[in-house]
PDB file of C-alpha atoms in Angstrom:
ATOM      1  CA  UNK A1284      -9.587   1.225 -16.428  1.00 46.00           C
ATOM      2  CA  UNK A1285      -6.791  -1.478 -16.683  1.00 47.00           C
ATOM      3  CA  UNK A1286      -5.863  -0.434 -19.715  1.00 45.00           C
ATOM      4  CA  UNK A1287      -4.534   2.803 -18.446  1.00 44.00           C
ATOM      5  CA  UNK A1288      -4.378   2.682 -14.177  1.00 42.00           C
ATOM      6  CA  UNK A1289      -2.458  -0.249 -14.748  1.00 40.00           C
ATOM      7  CA  UNK A1290       0.073   1.110 -17.561  1.00 43.00           C
ATOM      8  CA  UNK A1291       1.909   3.313 -14.699  1.00 42.00           C
ATOM      9  CA  UNK A1292       2.260   0.699 -12.700  1.00 40.00           C
ATOM     10  CA  UNK A1293       4.190  -1.238 -15.307  1.00 38.00           C
ATOM     11  CA  UNK A1294       5.571   0.522 -17.401  1.00 39.00           C
ATOM     12  CA  UNK A1295       8.549   1.312 -15.081  1.00 34.00           C
ATOM     13  CA  UNK A1296       9.748  -2.524 -15.007  1.00 33.00           C
ATOM     14  CA  UNK A1297       8.818  -3.492 -18.610  1.00 35.00           C
ATOM     15  CA  UNK A1298      12.773  -3.373 -20.096  1.00 35.00           C
ATOM     16  CA  UNK A1299      13.531  -5.189 -17.085  1.00 33.00           C
ATOM     17  CA  UNK A1300      11.957  -8.772 -18.249  1.00 36.00           C
ATOM     18  CA  UNK A1301      13.710  -9.235 -21.437  1.00 38.00           C
ATOM     19  CA  UNK A1302      12.893 -12.757 -21.286  1.00 42.00           C
ATOM     20  CA  UNK A1303       8.817 -12.781 -21.589  1.00 43.00           C
ATOM     21  CA  UNK A1304       7.105 -14.321 -23.997  1.00 45.00           C
ATOM     22  CA  UNK A1305       5.474 -12.315 -26.697  1.00 46.00           C
ATOM     23  CA  UNK A1306       2.135 -13.140 -24.780  1.00 42.00           C
ATOM     24  CA  UNK A1307       3.103 -12.242 -21.239  1.00 42.00           C
ATOM     25  CA  UNK A1308       4.658  -9.125 -23.138  1.00 45.00           C
ATOM     26  CA  UNK A1309       1.633  -7.979 -24.435  1.00 41.00           C
ATOM     27  CA  UNK A1310      -0.360  -8.389 -21.308  1.00 42.00           C
ATOM     28  CA  UNK A1311       1.984  -6.278 -20.038  1.00 43.00           C
ATOM     29  CA  UNK A1312       1.692  -3.290 -22.354  1.00 42.00           C
ATOM     30  CA  UNK A1313      -1.526  -3.148 -22.134  1.00 38.00           C
ATOM     31  CA  UNK A1314      -1.348  -3.329 -18.664  1.00 41.00           C
ATOM     32  CA  UNK A1315      -3.340  -6.601 -18.422  1.00 42.00           C
ATOM     33  CA  UNK A1316      -0.586  -8.397 -15.902  1.00 41.00           C
ATOM     34  CA  UNK A1317       1.106  -6.204 -13.176  1.00 40.00           C
ATOM     35  CA  UNK A1318       4.759  -7.038 -11.586  1.00 39.00           C
ATOM     36  CA  UNK A1319       2.963  -8.846  -8.405  1.00 37.00           C
ATOM     37  CA  UNK A1320       1.281 -11.452 -10.721  1.00 37.00           C
ATOM     38  CA  UNK A1321       4.307 -11.522 -12.209  1.00 34.00           C
ATOM     39  CA  UNK A1322       7.037 -12.335  -8.955  1.00 31.00           C
ATOM     40  CA  UNK A1323       4.298 -15.267  -7.775  1.00 34.00           C
ATOM     41  CA  UNK A1324       4.670 -16.734 -10.258  1.00 32.00           C
ATOM     42  CA  UNK A1325       8.492 -16.892  -9.991  1.00 32.00           C
ATOM     43  CA  UNK A1326       9.251 -14.609 -12.854  1.00 30.00           C
ATOM     44  CA  UNK A1327      12.362 -11.935 -12.316  1.00 31.00           C
ATOM     45  CA  UNK A1328      12.188  -9.129 -10.107  1.00 35.00           C
ATOM     46  CA  UNK A1329      12.771  -5.911 -10.859  1.00 33.00           C
ATOM     47  CA  UNK A1330      15.004  -3.674  -8.856  1.00 39.00           C
ATOM     48  CA  UNK A1331      13.917  -2.378  -6.135  1.00 38.00           C
ATOM     49  CA  UNK A1332      14.033   2.111  -6.729  1.00 38.00           C
ATOM     50  CA  UNK A1333      15.560   3.635  -4.048  1.00 40.00           C
ATOM     51  CA  UNK A1334      12.589   6.618  -4.508  1.00 40.00           C
ATOM     52  CA  UNK A1335      10.710   6.926  -1.614  1.00 43.00           C
ATOM     53  CA  UNK A1336       6.624   8.778  -1.475  1.00 40.00           C
ATOM     54  CA  UNK A1337       7.237  11.271   0.666  1.00 45.00           C
ATOM     55  CA  UNK A1338       3.339  12.298   2.424  1.00 44.00           C
ATOM     56  CA  UNK A1339       2.613  14.227   5.823  1.00 46.00           C
ATOM     57  CA  UNK A1340      -0.605  12.841   6.138  1.00 53.00           C
ATOM     58  CA  UNK A1341      -2.922   9.593   4.975  1.00 54.00           C
ATOM     59  CA  UNK A1342      -4.541  11.920   2.287  1.00 59.00           C
ATOM     60  CA  UNK A1343      -2.269   9.601  -0.894  1.00 66.00           C
ATOM     61  CA  UNK A1344      -4.068   6.341   0.612  1.00 72.00           C
ATOM     62  CA  UNK A1345      -7.554   7.588   0.370  1.00 70.00           C
ATOM     63  CA  UNK A1346      -7.475   8.896  -2.860  1.00 78.00           C
ATOM     64  CA  UNK A1347      -8.686   6.850  -5.491  1.00 85.00           C
ATOM     65  CA  UNK A1348      -6.079   3.728  -6.076  1.00 92.00           C
ATOM     66  CA  UNK A1349      -4.561   2.308  -8.884  1.00 93.00           C
ATOM     67  CA  UNK A1350      -4.126  -1.547  -8.990  1.00 94.00           C
ATOM     68  CA  UNK A1351       0.152  -1.070  -8.785  1.00 94.00           C
ATOM     69  CA  UNK A1352      -0.929   1.708  -5.212  1.00 93.00           C
ATOM     70  CA  UNK A1353      -2.751  -0.863  -4.256  1.00 95.00           C
ATOM     71  CA  UNK A1354      -0.278  -3.519  -4.761  1.00 95.00           C
ATOM     72  CA  UNK A1355       2.429  -1.395  -2.794  1.00 94.00           C
ATOM     73  CA  UNK A1356      -0.035  -0.484   0.276  1.00 96.00           C
ATOM     74  CA  UNK A1357      -1.112  -4.421   0.726  1.00 97.00           C
ATOM     75  CA  UNK A1358       2.304  -5.453   0.661  1.00 96.00           C
ATOM     76  CA  UNK A1359       3.548  -3.394   2.804  1.00 95.00           C
ATOM     77  CA  UNK A1360       0.044  -4.092   5.733  1.00 96.00           C
ATOM     78  CA  UNK A1361       0.565  -8.139   4.505  1.00 97.00           C
ATOM     79  CA  UNK A1362       4.468  -7.645   6.131  1.00 95.00           C
ATOM     80  CA  UNK A1363       3.449  -5.859   8.769  1.00 94.00           C
ATOM     81  CA  UNK A1364       1.663  -8.545  10.350  1.00 96.00           C
ATOM     82  CA  UNK A1365       3.118 -11.729  11.788  1.00 95.00           C
ATOM     83  CA  UNK A1366       4.168 -15.144  10.732  1.00 95.00           C
ATOM     84  CA  UNK A1367       1.425 -16.836  13.108  1.00 93.00           C
ATOM     85  CA  UNK A1368      -1.715 -14.433  11.971  1.00 92.00           C
ATOM     86  CA  UNK A1369       0.110 -14.740   8.355  1.00 96.00           C
ATOM     87  CA  UNK A1370      -0.610 -19.061   8.351  1.00 96.00           C
ATOM     88  CA  UNK A1371      -4.362 -19.420   7.835  1.00 96.00           C
ATOM     89  CA  UNK A1372      -4.575 -16.430   5.219  1.00 97.00           C
ATOM     90  CA  UNK A1373      -3.114 -16.247   1.506  1.00 97.00           C
ATOM     91  CA  UNK A1374      -4.029 -13.565  -1.120  1.00 98.00           C
ATOM     92  CA  UNK A1375      -4.454 -13.575  -4.506  1.00 98.00           C
ATOM     93  CA  UNK A1376      -3.394 -10.716  -6.655  1.00 97.00           C
ATOM     94  CA  UNK A1377      -5.822  -8.167  -7.273  1.00 97.00           C
ATOM     95  CA  UNK A1378      -6.156  -8.531 -10.572  1.00 96.00           C
ATOM     96  CA  UNK A1379      -6.572 -12.317 -11.366  1.00 97.00           C
ATOM     97  CA  UNK A1380      -9.862 -11.748 -10.752  1.00 98.00           C
ATOM     98  CA  UNK A1381     -10.870  -9.248 -13.188  1.00 96.00           C
ATOM     99  CA  UNK A1382      -8.285 -10.839 -15.589  1.00 96.00           C
ATOM    100  CA  UNK A1383     -10.007 -14.715 -15.470  1.00 97.00           C
ATOM    101  CA  UNK A1384     -13.068 -13.006 -16.540  1.00 95.00           C
ATOM    102  CA  UNK A1385     -10.770 -12.763 -20.024  1.00 93.00           C
ATOM    103  CA  UNK A1386     -10.665 -15.853 -21.490  1.00 91.00           C
ATOM    104  CA  UNK A1387      -7.527 -14.970 -23.506  1.00 95.00           C
ATOM    105  CA  UNK A1388      -5.907 -14.762 -19.973  1.00 95.00           C
ATOM    106  CA  UNK A1389      -8.123 -17.490 -17.944  1.00 96.00           C
ATOM    107  CA  UNK A1390      -5.911 -20.798 -18.177  1.00 96.00           C
ATOM    108  CA  UNK A1391      -2.594 -18.762 -17.428  1.00 97.00           C
ATOM    109  CA  UNK A1392      -4.792 -17.350 -14.362  1.00 98.00           C
ATOM    110  CA  UNK A1393      -5.939 -20.799 -12.651  1.00 98.00           C
ATOM    111  CA  UNK A1394      -2.219 -21.875 -13.498  1.00 97.00           C
ATOM    112  CA  UNK A1395      -0.695 -18.835 -10.608  1.00 97.00           C
ATOM    113  CA  UNK A1396      -4.184 -19.706  -8.811  1.00 98.00           C
ATOM    114  CA  UNK A1397      -2.518 -23.136  -7.730  1.00 96.00           C
ATOM    115  CA  UNK A1398       0.368 -22.604  -6.676  1.00 96.00           C
ATOM    116  CA  UNK A1399      -1.424 -20.475  -3.909  1.00 96.00           C
ATOM    117  CA  UNK A1400      -2.683 -23.568  -2.834  1.00 95.00           C
ATOM    118  CA  UNK A1401      -5.190 -22.023  -1.312  1.00 97.00           C
ATOM    119  CA  UNK A1402      -7.620 -25.310  -0.586  1.00 96.00           C
ATOM    120  CA  UNK A1403      -5.063 -25.649   2.665  1.00 96.00           C
ATOM    121  CA  UNK A1404      -5.940 -21.842   4.493  1.00 96.00           C
ATOM    122  CA  UNK A1405      -8.624 -20.903   6.106  1.00 96.00           C
ATOM    123  CA  UNK A1406      -9.161 -18.123   4.400  1.00 98.00           C
ATOM    124  CA  UNK A1407      -8.185 -16.251   1.425  1.00 98.00           C
ATOM    125  CA  UNK A1408      -8.565 -12.986   0.523  1.00 98.00           C
ATOM    126  CA  UNK A1409      -9.248 -11.672  -2.983  1.00 98.00           C
ATOM    127  CA  UNK A1410      -9.359  -8.112  -4.000  1.00 98.00           C
ATOM    128  CA  UNK A1411     -11.153  -6.608  -6.724  1.00 98.00           C
ATOM    129  CA  UNK A1412     -11.301  -4.047  -8.713  1.00 96.00           C
ATOM    130  CA  UNK A1413     -14.086  -4.346 -11.228  1.00 93.00           C
ATOM    131  CA  UNK A1414     -15.732  -1.391 -13.184  1.00 89.00           C
ATOM    132  CA  UNK A1415     -13.339   0.993 -11.612  1.00 90.00           C
ATOM    133  CA  UNK A1416     -14.420  -0.428  -8.162  1.00 95.00           C
ATOM    134  CA  UNK A1417     -13.054  -2.138  -5.035  1.00 97.00           C
ATOM    135  CA  UNK A1418     -14.512  -4.671  -3.127  1.00 98.00           C
ATOM    136  CA  UNK A1419     -12.888  -7.789  -1.093  1.00 98.00           C
ATOM    137  CA  UNK A1420     -13.719 -11.603  -1.449  1.00 98.00           C
ATOM    138  CA  UNK A1421     -12.783 -14.015   0.777  1.00 98.00           C
ATOM    139  CA  UNK A1422     -12.915 -17.725   0.253  1.00 98.00           C
ATOM    140  CA  UNK A1423     -13.603 -19.538   4.391  1.00 97.00           C
ATOM    141  CA  UNK A1424     -12.812 -22.979   4.869  1.00 96.00           C
ATOM    142  CA  UNK A1425     -12.674 -23.772   1.132  1.00 96.00           C
ATOM    143  CA  UNK A1426     -10.940 -27.088   1.822  1.00 92.00           C
ATOM    144  CA  UNK A1427     -13.708 -28.222   4.430  1.00 89.00           C
ATOM    145  CA  UNK A1428     -16.578 -30.830   4.053  1.00 79.00           C
ATOM    146  CA  UNK A1429     -19.719 -29.591   4.538  1.00 70.00           C
ATOM    147  CA  UNK A1430     -20.850 -31.095   6.912  1.00 74.00           C
ATOM    148  CA  UNK A1431     -18.597 -29.311   9.050  1.00 75.00           C
ATOM    149  CA  UNK A1432     -21.020 -28.046  11.806  1.00 74.00           C
ATOM    150  CA  UNK A1433     -17.769 -25.358  12.632  1.00 81.00           C
ATOM    151  CA  UNK A1434     -15.602 -24.690   9.772  1.00 88.00           C
ATOM    152  CA  UNK A1435     -18.168 -23.621   6.575  1.00 86.00           C
ATOM    153  CA  UNK A1436     -17.429 -22.931   3.758  1.00 93.00           C
ATOM    154  CA  UNK A1437     -18.501 -20.249   1.809  1.00 95.00           C
ATOM    155  CA  UNK A1438     -18.002 -16.800   0.750  1.00 98.00           C
ATOM    156  CA  UNK A1439     -18.172 -13.475   1.979  1.00 98.00           C
ATOM    157  CA  UNK A1440     -18.160 -10.366  -0.036  1.00 98.00           C
ATOM    158  CA  UNK A1441     -17.580  -6.993   1.697  1.00 98.00           C
ATOM    159  CA  UNK A1442     -17.984  -4.113  -0.375  1.00 98.00           C
ATOM    160  CA  UNK A1443     -18.408  -0.367   1.068  1.00 97.00           C
ATOM    161  CA  UNK A1444     -20.604   1.405  -1.528  1.00 96.00           C
ATOM    162  CA  UNK A1445     -23.638  -1.494  -1.622  1.00 95.00           C
ATOM    163  CA  UNK A1446     -25.608   0.538  -3.668  1.00 94.00           C
ATOM    164  CA  UNK A1447     -24.009  -0.327  -6.656  1.00 91.00           C
ATOM    165  CA  UNK A1448     -25.017  -3.456  -5.574  1.00 95.00           C
ATOM    166  CA  UNK A1449     -22.008  -5.864  -5.037  1.00 96.00           C
ATOM    167  CA  UNK A1450     -24.794  -9.375  -5.631  1.00 96.00           C
ATOM    168  CA  UNK A1451     -23.997  -8.299  -9.621  1.00 96.00           C
ATOM    169  CA  UNK A1452     -20.640  -9.870  -9.202  1.00 97.00           C
ATOM    170  CA  UNK A1453     -22.131 -12.999  -8.101  1.00 97.00           C
ATOM    171  CA  UNK A1454     -22.454 -14.577 -11.407  1.00 97.00           C
ATOM    172  CA  UNK A1455     -18.580 -13.698 -12.484  1.00 97.00           C
ATOM    173  CA  UNK A1456     -17.412 -15.069  -8.813  1.00 98.00           C
ATOM    174  CA  UNK A1457     -19.061 -18.228  -9.355  1.00 97.00           C
ATOM    175  CA  UNK A1458     -18.042 -19.285 -12.238  1.00 97.00           C
ATOM    176  CA  UNK A1459     -13.722 -17.708 -11.034  1.00 98.00           C
ATOM    177  CA  UNK A1460     -14.722 -20.709  -8.294  1.00 98.00           C
ATOM    178  CA  UNK A1461     -15.796 -23.150 -10.473  1.00 97.00           C
ATOM    179  CA  UNK A1462     -13.350 -22.913 -12.746  1.00 98.00           C
ATOM    180  CA  UNK A1463     -10.450 -23.112  -9.723  1.00 98.00           C
ATOM    181  CA  UNK A1464     -12.171 -26.463  -8.367  1.00 97.00           C
ATOM    182  CA  UNK A1465     -12.164 -27.746 -11.328  1.00 96.00           C
ATOM    183  CA  UNK A1466      -8.678 -26.806 -11.745  1.00 96.00           C
ATOM    184  CA  UNK A1467      -7.056 -28.335  -8.773  1.00 95.00           C
ATOM    185  CA  UNK A1468      -9.545 -31.853  -9.898  1.00 95.00           C
ATOM    186  CA  UNK A1469     -11.212 -30.899  -6.872  1.00 94.00           C
ATOM    187  CA  UNK A1470     -14.015 -33.747  -6.027  1.00 91.00           C
ATOM    188  CA  UNK A1471     -16.750 -32.037  -4.789  1.00 91.00           C
ATOM    189  CA  UNK A1472     -19.626 -31.735  -7.610  1.00 92.00           C
ATOM    190  CA  UNK A1473     -20.569 -28.452  -9.829  1.00 94.00           C
ATOM    191  CA  UNK A1474     -24.610 -28.493  -7.517  1.00 94.00           C
ATOM    192  CA  UNK A1475     -21.953 -27.929  -4.874  1.00 92.00           C
ATOM    193  CA  UNK A1476     -19.811 -25.686  -5.902  1.00 93.00           C
ATOM    194  CA  UNK A1477     -22.451 -23.390  -7.161  1.00 94.00           C
ATOM    195  CA  UNK A1478     -24.401 -23.890  -3.533  1.00 93.00           C
ATOM    196  CA  UNK A1479     -21.639 -22.294  -1.340  1.00 95.00           C
ATOM    197  CA  UNK A1480     -22.762 -19.356   0.298  1.00 95.00           C
ATOM    198  CA  UNK A1481     -21.596 -16.215  -1.136  1.00 97.00           C
ATOM    199  CA  UNK A1482     -22.752 -13.532   2.296  1.00 97.00           C
ATOM    200  CA  UNK A1483     -22.497  -9.961   2.002  1.00 98.00           C
ATOM    201  CA  UNK A1484     -22.746  -8.084   5.244  1.00 97.00           C
ATOM    202  CA  UNK A1485     -23.848  -4.527   5.809  1.00 97.00           C
ATOM    203  CA  UNK A1486     -20.112  -3.331   6.458  1.00 98.00           C
ATOM    204  CA  UNK A1487     -19.169   0.554   7.223  1.00 97.00           C
ATOM    205  CA  UNK A1488     -19.700   2.380   3.819  1.00 97.00           C
ATOM    206  CA  UNK A1489     -17.412   5.157   2.412  1.00 96.00           C
ATOM    207  CA  UNK A1490     -18.129   8.560   2.266  1.00 93.00           C
ATOM    208  CA  UNK A1491     -17.179   9.449  -1.548  1.00 92.00           C
ATOM    209  CA  UNK A1492     -16.090   8.542  -4.549  1.00 90.00           C
ATOM    210  CA  UNK A1493     -12.540   7.879  -3.242  1.00 92.00           C
ATOM    211  CA  UNK A1494     -12.382   5.958  -0.638  1.00 94.00           C
ATOM    212  CA  UNK A1495     -13.133   1.926  -1.863  1.00 96.00           C
ATOM    213  CA  UNK A1496     -10.098   1.602  -2.177  1.00 96.00           C
ATOM    214  CA  UNK A1497      -8.558   2.361   1.087  1.00 96.00           C
ATOM    215  CA  UNK A1498     -11.730   0.161   2.725  1.00 97.00           C
ATOM    216  CA  UNK A1499     -10.782  -3.068   0.826  1.00 98.00           C
ATOM    217  CA  UNK A1500      -6.969  -2.501   2.880  1.00 98.00           C
ATOM    218  CA  UNK A1501      -9.141  -2.026   6.401  1.00 98.00           C
ATOM    219  CA  UNK A1502     -11.621  -4.709   5.791  1.00 98.00           C
ATOM    220  CA  UNK A1503      -7.841  -6.828   5.309  1.00 98.00           C
ATOM    221  CA  UNK A1504      -6.399  -5.669   7.976  1.00 97.00           C
ATOM    222  CA  UNK A1505      -9.112  -5.880  10.695  1.00 97.00           C
ATOM    223  CA  UNK A1506     -10.774  -9.739   8.880  1.00 98.00           C
ATOM    224  CA  UNK A1507      -6.856 -10.794   9.564  1.00 97.00           C
ATOM    225  CA  UNK A1508      -6.962  -8.913  13.133  1.00 96.00           C
ATOM    226  CA  UNK A1509     -10.253 -10.278  14.340  1.00 95.00           C
ATOM    227  CA  UNK A1510     -10.788 -13.339  11.855  1.00 95.00           C
ATOM    228  CA  UNK A1511     -12.136 -16.443  13.947  1.00 94.00           C
ATOM    229  CA  UNK A1512     -10.456 -19.435  15.092  1.00 92.00           C
ATOM    230  CA  UNK A1513     -13.398 -21.292  12.637  1.00 92.00           C
ATOM    231  CA  UNK A1514     -16.085 -19.868  10.927  1.00 93.00           C
ATOM    232  CA  UNK A1515     -19.675 -20.735  10.833  1.00 89.00           C
ATOM    233  CA  UNK A1516     -22.552 -19.734   8.925  1.00 90.00           C
ATOM    234  CA  UNK A1517     -24.414 -19.542  12.434  1.00 88.00           C
ATOM    235  CA  UNK A1518     -22.485 -17.227  13.396  1.00 91.00           C
ATOM    236  CA  UNK A1519     -22.764 -14.471  10.727  1.00 94.00           C
ATOM    237  CA  UNK A1520     -22.242 -11.987  10.128  1.00 96.00           C
ATOM    238  CA  UNK A1521     -19.448 -11.853  13.350  1.00 96.00           C
ATOM    239  CA  UNK A1522     -18.144  -8.265  13.686  1.00 96.00           C
ATOM    240  CA  UNK A1523     -18.344  -8.127  10.483  1.00 97.00           C
ATOM    241  CA  UNK A1524     -21.353  -5.094  10.856  1.00 96.00           C
ATOM    242  CA  UNK A1525     -21.948  -1.932   9.672  1.00 96.00           C
ATOM    243  CA  UNK A1526     -20.962  -0.216  13.154  1.00 96.00           C
ATOM    244  CA  UNK A1527     -17.259  -1.902  12.693  1.00 97.00           C
ATOM    245  CA  UNK A1528     -15.630   0.424  12.569  1.00 96.00           C
ATOM    246  CA  UNK A1529     -15.904   4.473  12.886  1.00 95.00           C
ATOM    247  CA  UNK A1530     -14.236   7.050  10.015  1.00 94.00           C
ATOM    248  CA  UNK A1531     -11.725   8.219  12.931  1.00 95.00           C
ATOM    249  CA  UNK A1532     -10.645   4.746  12.849  1.00 96.00           C
ATOM    250  CA  UNK A1533     -10.097   4.263   8.838  1.00 95.00           C
ATOM    251  CA  UNK A1534      -8.454   7.975   9.339  1.00 94.00           C
ATOM    252  CA  UNK A1535      -6.088   6.902  11.650  1.00 95.00           C
ATOM    253  CA  UNK A1536      -5.074   2.725   9.882  1.00 96.00           C
ATOM    254  CA  UNK A1537      -4.920   5.463   6.237  1.00 94.00           C
ATOM    255  CA  UNK A1538      -2.152   7.025   8.717  1.00 93.00           C
ATOM    256  CA  UNK A1539      -0.213   4.259   9.426  1.00 90.00           C
ATOM    257  CA  UNK A1540      -0.624   2.539   6.487  1.00 91.00           C
ATOM    258  CA  UNK A1541       0.984   5.592   4.896  1.00 90.00           C
ATOM    259  CA  UNK A1542       3.398   5.839   7.419  1.00 87.00           C
ATOM    260  CA  UNK A1543       5.140   2.140   6.350  1.00 83.00           C
ATOM    261  CA  UNK A1544       5.175   3.411   2.693  1.00 75.00           C
ATOM    262  CA  UNK A1545       7.127   6.362   3.515  1.00 73.00           C
ATOM    263  CA  UNK A1546       9.396   3.711   5.039  1.00 70.00           C
ATOM    264  CA  UNK A1547      10.248   0.771   1.398  1.00 65.00           C
ATOM    265  CA  UNK A1548      10.494   1.194  -1.601  1.00 49.00           C
ATOM    266  CA  UNK A1549       7.694   1.994  -3.816  1.00 44.00           C
ATOM    267  CA  UNK A1550       8.766  -0.530  -6.944  1.00 45.00           C
ATOM    268  CA  UNK A1551       9.308  -3.102  -4.287  1.00 49.00           C
ATOM    269  CA  UNK A1552       6.217  -5.677  -4.597  1.00 42.00           C
ATOM    270  CA  UNK A1553       7.131  -9.068  -2.888  1.00 43.00           C
TER     271      UNK A1553
END
């Protein structure tokens, strides 16, 4: 999936980064490094494309999204939130989780994550594309003590295809989180880290094999709008239930986000 779908996303800008190391150039060549990843670690930006996407409806967004399309939609969505709303949130690139699973790129990914200062944020959005399927991981209150009664360190895994068994990701998620804590030099023990609750709410389910990417974007949108000031597992799942939103609500969201994309440059990834 990464080697074919992502290659289209990176091919147009490979020439724009002549100062890449051989390792980084190879990563981009084979689709293991996106432009958004490069930008988040202060590599040179690409020139903005004058080409625009034109669409009269939400059909394009509700098709299967590759990493490039997802990142473009996500960045436009992120820019639509107020600065006050974004204060409590940060996010990781949609390929970092998958790259971490590959030993050759693990250390680089952990270096990128350190620049995100995730332990200062209440919520960290981690879009995941794995086995040709999108899901959303959210870190909650990772900077808080386990003794806090109102701010519980925990993880949420939102998946619109429950029958695919979202918890099959748990071993990789646990290793990912452990490596993040260790790379940050945190004092929490391995036992503590492995005991951080991983909660899987029963959220609305996709109706076909194409919608997982748009569901993840909608999860992000609604979670940012409704997340409590202090997340406690005592009140889980809050608003995240199987009737959280309707198909009509998803369709309206897709139309909104498609219009945002129409008004932005296709190749502009901040």
